[in-house]
Tab-separated table of C-alpha atoms in Angstrom:
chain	number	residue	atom	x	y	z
A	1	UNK	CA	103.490	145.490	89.548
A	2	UNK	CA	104.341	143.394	86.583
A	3	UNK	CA	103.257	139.269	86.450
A	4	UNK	CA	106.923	138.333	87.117
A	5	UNK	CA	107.198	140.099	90.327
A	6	UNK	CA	104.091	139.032	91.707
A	7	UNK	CA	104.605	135.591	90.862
A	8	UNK	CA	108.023	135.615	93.034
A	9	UNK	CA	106.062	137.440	95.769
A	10	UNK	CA	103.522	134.454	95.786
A	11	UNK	CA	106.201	131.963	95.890
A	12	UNK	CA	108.026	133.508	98.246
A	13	UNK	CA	105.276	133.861	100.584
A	14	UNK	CA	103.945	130.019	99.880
A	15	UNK	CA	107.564	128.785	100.600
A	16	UNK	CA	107.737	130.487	103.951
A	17	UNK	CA	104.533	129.079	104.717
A	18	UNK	CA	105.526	125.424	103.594
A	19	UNK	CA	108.577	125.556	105.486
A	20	UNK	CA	106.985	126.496	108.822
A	21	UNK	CA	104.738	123.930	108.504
A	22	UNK	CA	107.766	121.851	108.107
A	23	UNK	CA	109.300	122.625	110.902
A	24	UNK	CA	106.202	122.219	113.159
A	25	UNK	CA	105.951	118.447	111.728
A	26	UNK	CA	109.330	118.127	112.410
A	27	UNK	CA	109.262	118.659	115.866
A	28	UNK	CA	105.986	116.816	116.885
A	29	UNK	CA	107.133	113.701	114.284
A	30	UNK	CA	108.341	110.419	116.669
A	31	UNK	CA	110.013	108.632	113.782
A	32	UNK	CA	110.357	105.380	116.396
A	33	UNK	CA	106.926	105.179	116.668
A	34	UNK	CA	105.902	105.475	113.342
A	35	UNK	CA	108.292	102.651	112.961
A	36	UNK	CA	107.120	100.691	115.871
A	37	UNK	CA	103.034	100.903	114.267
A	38	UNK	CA	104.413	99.959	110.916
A	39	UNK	CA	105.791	97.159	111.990
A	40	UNK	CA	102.602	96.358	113.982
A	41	UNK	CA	100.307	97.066	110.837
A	42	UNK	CA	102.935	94.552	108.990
A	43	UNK	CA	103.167	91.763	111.740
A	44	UNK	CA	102.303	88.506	111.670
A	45	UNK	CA	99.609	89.184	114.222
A	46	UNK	CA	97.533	90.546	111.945
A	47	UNK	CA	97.595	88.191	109.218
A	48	UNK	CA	98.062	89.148	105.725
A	49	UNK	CA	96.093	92.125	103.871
A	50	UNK	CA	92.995	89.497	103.388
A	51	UNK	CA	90.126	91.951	103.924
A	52	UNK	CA	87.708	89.117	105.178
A	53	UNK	CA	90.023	87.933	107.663
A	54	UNK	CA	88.778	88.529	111.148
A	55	UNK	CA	92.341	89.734	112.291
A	56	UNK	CA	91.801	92.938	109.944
A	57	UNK	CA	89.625	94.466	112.788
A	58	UNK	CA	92.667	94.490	114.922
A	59	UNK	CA	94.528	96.570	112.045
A	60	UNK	CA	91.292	99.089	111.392
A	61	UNK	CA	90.536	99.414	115.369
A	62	UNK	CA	94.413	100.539	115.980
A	63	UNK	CA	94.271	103.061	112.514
A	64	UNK	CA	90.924	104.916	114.166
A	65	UNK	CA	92.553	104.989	117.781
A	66	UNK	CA	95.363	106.222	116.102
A	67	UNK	CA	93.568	108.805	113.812
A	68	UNK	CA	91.388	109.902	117.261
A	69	UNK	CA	94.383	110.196	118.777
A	70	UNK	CA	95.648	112.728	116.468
A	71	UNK	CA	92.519	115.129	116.358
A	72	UNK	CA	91.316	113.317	113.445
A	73	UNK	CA	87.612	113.314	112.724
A	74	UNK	CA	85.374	111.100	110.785
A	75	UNK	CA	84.308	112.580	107.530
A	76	UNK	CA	80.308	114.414	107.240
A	77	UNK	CA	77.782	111.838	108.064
A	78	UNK	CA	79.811	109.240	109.164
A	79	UNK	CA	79.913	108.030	112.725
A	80	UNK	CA	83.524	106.420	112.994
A	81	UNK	CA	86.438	105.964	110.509
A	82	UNK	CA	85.134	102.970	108.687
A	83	UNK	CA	82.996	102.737	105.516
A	84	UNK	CA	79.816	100.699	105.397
A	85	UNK	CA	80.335	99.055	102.215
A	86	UNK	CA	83.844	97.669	103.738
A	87	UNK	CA	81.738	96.133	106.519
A	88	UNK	CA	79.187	94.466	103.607
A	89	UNK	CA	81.668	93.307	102.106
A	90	UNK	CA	83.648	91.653	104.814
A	91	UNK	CA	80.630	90.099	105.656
A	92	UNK	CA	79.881	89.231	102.343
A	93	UNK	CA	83.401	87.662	102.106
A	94	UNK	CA	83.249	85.429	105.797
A	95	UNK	CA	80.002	84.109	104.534
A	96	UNK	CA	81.601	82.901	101.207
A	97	UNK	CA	84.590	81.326	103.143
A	98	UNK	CA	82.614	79.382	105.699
A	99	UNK	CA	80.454	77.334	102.808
């Protein structure tokens, strides 16, 4: 089998493979409610993007549920979703704002 023809088998084969997948997001893909926790993340509930504002633990809390509730699981030696040196520093930051 020459280079060229095995090359166009593998692509062949990873195409099929990529379009299945695409079909299976497809169907389990609410495109309302992706809109709906956009929004949400974006509201005025929550804020801003200001990492030391207390309001971000609303936005961080609803991103794990949301990750749990999607089979997600925390990465090798971590106990939730969130990363100790984003706590330190949020703390850090709070600390700096109430002097």
């Amino acid at each position: 089998m020459t280079k060229s023809t095995l090359t166009l088998c593998i692509l062949l084969a990873t195409g099929s493979i990529v379009f299945a997948q695409r079909q299976e997001i497809e169907k389990s893909f609410d495109g309302k409610a992706a809109v709906a926790e956009f929004t949400y993340l974006a509201s005025d509930e929550l804020m801003g993007r200001d990492p030391a504002r207390p309001e971000m633990k609303l936005a961080y809390t609803f991103i794990a549920t949301q990750l749990e509730n999607a089979g997600a699981k925390p990465l090798l030696g971590q106990m939730d979703f969130t990363k100790t040196f984003l706590s330190g520093y949020l703390h850090h930051r709070s600390q700096v704002q109430s002097k």
